[in-house]
Amino acid sequence: MGDLLALAQQWQQQGRTEALLLLYQNWVMGAPSPYRHVACFNWGSLLGDLRRHAEAEKVYRLALSLHPRFAQARLNLGHQLEHLGRSAEALAEWREVYEAESFEAVGADPLDLRLHALNNAARLLETERRYAESQALMRRSLELKADQGDVQQHYVHIRQKQCDWPVYQPVGEVTLNQLLVNTSLLATLSATDDPAVQLMAAQRFVHEKVVKYKGPAFHLEASGKQRREGKIKIGYLSGDLRMHAVGLLTAELFELHDHSRFEIHALCWSVDDGTPLQARIRKAMDKRLPLAGVDDITAARMIAETGIDVLVDLQGLTSGARPNILAYRPAPIQAGYLGLPATSAVPGLDWIIADRFTMPPEYLPYCTEKPLYVPNCYQVSDRKREVGPVPTRAQYGLPEDAFVYATFNNNHKFNEETFSAWMRTLHAVPGSVLWLLADNEWAQANMLRVAAEHDVAAERLIFAPRVAPPEYLARFTLADLVLDTFPYNAGTTASDCLWMGTPMLTRSGRSYISRMCGSLLSSVGLPDLVTFSLEEYEQRAIQIGRNPARAASYKRFLAEHGHSSKLFDIPGLVRDLEAEFEKLALAERHRQPA
């Protein structure tokens, strides 16, 4: 066996993949050996790495037929089944490991294998929105081993998604401090408006996950081959140029660019969703560089060779982001926009597009990027968004004569403090109702529990289902006042709400993301709907609810002036962005050697 393993290792180092596959096949199918199950495992691992998942499944099943208690083979079988889209079977294989009293751990710590099974099952359950089951497995994992930062991170965020307050609930030997330190940046944005804490969360992620590249910037290597001239090339880096909040906001931006002066590139790994929105975005681009399946360093070199002058990252550290591309500096000017309204701490990201409301002077010390200011609101949007037929209140189970407060942001974007303020508002405005989104049954149950604690009857919370964008837009018209979330303000949702002529009340805090809606309201001409404390927010919500005529006057104002306001002057915003990009790009070109 030793000679065969040595030969296998040698061939693997030499990249002789097909020969290695044949070696394992002959070993397994040849003369009986007490180590055939180990050879099967190695063979299956190689097939899995090659994404030949169906073949790998058969090999792992053979290994288990030879040695049923072989935990590593069962774990990897689960991964192949997941890749093949057979989630229930994958979960069953992992359950066999974490529920087993004992199993065979070949050269591994049994605890590590049990944690592997628990954590992967929890991850898959979370993606399938089976939050309660997922959280239960995370708790079991942390009770077995407290020091697991990634598990702690998911544990905090899954509690946010379920409105399972208080979110920071210690488990096993995990301390409150550990939960705070290991909270992801996304979860931190929903937990606090403290910019120092947000910066710490971003820096921790970058320290742990982003490449530490110290070599020459890729754009310098590429520019040495060819001088930059002609149209300024703007590249938009994203995996969300599709039916996604970022895609919905940016379609008209791409169309309105001055294509006679700028060459617009999509640097994209978005899935093909077949939607008219994605087709519209692609049509607006001068060129598209597909990066799906391309590793980060190769993608960065491809972008550099394209000669991009200004690289606009639309994702930051959100799901599916590829910050390593930025770390190699494939463009001389790299700026963050829209996807992450917060500092990312990503090396190579030097600018963040903002306005002076979202990024006041006192916020700047907590950002690794410099602000690239536009004169009015930073947020682009789409004036061509499709709106469905105007519905009636009866269609959604809303009372005809009640004051309807609404909030359609994701449940993780607010905390118990904000929700309690909403409940006190309902209590103070007789007959009013709150029309809100419930992402899942656990969030709904937890919100009803807190409502009961505030003596608010369950029927005064009316839960809205998720619907297609045209219907979602049309139903804004049924609300009297939309209540913004805090500390994670509405962005796309606020734009949609104001476009549809419905007023929104916000609370602005200390961070970019907690000031987004305030920027939009100021630019649309309703600064008196911007508050700066919980008490002011709550008092203003009650005042407007007790005086429906005030809400109606806001609606009249938006109907008459909203679409013509600075907020929806999208051509003006595009010209402002182009002016900033051109200034930076020309200065950079001027520095190039002749």
Short mmCIF file of C-alpha atoms in Angstrom, two decimals, residues 238-251 254 268 270-282 382 384-386 466-473 492 496:
data_model
loop_
_atom_site.label_atom_id
_atom_site.label_comp_id
_atom_site.label_asym_id
_atom_site.label_seq_id
_atom_site.Cartn_x
_atom_site.Cartn_y
_atom_site.Cartn_z
CA SER A 238 -20.66 42.69 -9.84
CA GLY A 239 -22.43 39.36 -9.63
CA ASP A 240 -25.76 41.17 -9.17
CA LEU A 241 -26.44 42.55 -12.66
CA ARG A 242 -29.72 40.66 -12.76
CA MET A 243 -33.06 40.62 -10.92
CA HIS A 244 -31.55 41.93 -7.70
CA ALA A 245 -31.75 45.19 -5.75
CA VAL A 246 -28.52 46.39 -7.39
CA GLY A 247 -29.72 45.45 -10.87
CA LEU A 248 -33.05 47.19 -10.28
CA LEU A 249 -31.30 50.41 -9.26
CA THR A 250 -28.62 50.57 -11.96
CA ALA A 251 -30.30 49.70 -15.27
CA PHE A 254 -25.87 52.16 -17.66
CA CYS A 268 -19.68 40.23 -14.28
CA SER A 270 -24.11 37.15 -12.55
CA VAL A 271 -26.16 34.03 -13.14
CA ASP A 272 -28.27 34.06 -16.29
CA ASP A 273 -31.77 34.62 -14.91
CA GLY A 274 -33.47 35.17 -18.29
CA THR A 275 -35.29 38.29 -17.08
CA PRO A 276 -36.04 41.35 -19.23
CA LEU A 277 -34.13 43.39 -16.63
CA GLN A 278 -30.93 41.45 -17.21
CA ALA A 279 -31.37 41.69 -20.98
CA ARG A 280 -31.83 45.45 -20.63
CA ILE A 281 -28.66 45.79 -18.52
CA ARG A 282 -26.62 43.79 -21.01
CA ASP A 382 -34.69 53.58 -12.45
CA LYS A 384 -38.61 53.04 -16.08
CA ARG A 385 -39.49 50.56 -13.31
CA GLU A 386 -42.58 48.56 -14.16
CA ARG A 466 -43.34 38.58 -1.11
CA VAL A 467 -44.59 39.45 -4.59
CA ALA A 468 -43.12 40.28 -8.01
CA PRO A 469 -41.60 43.78 -8.38
CA PRO A 470 -44.54 45.37 -10.31
CA GLU A 471 -47.07 44.28 -7.66
CA TYR A 472 -44.68 45.17 -4.84
CA LEU A 473 -44.40 48.72 -6.22
CA THR A 492 -33.90 50.47 -2.86
CA ASP A 496 -39.45 52.63 -4.62
#
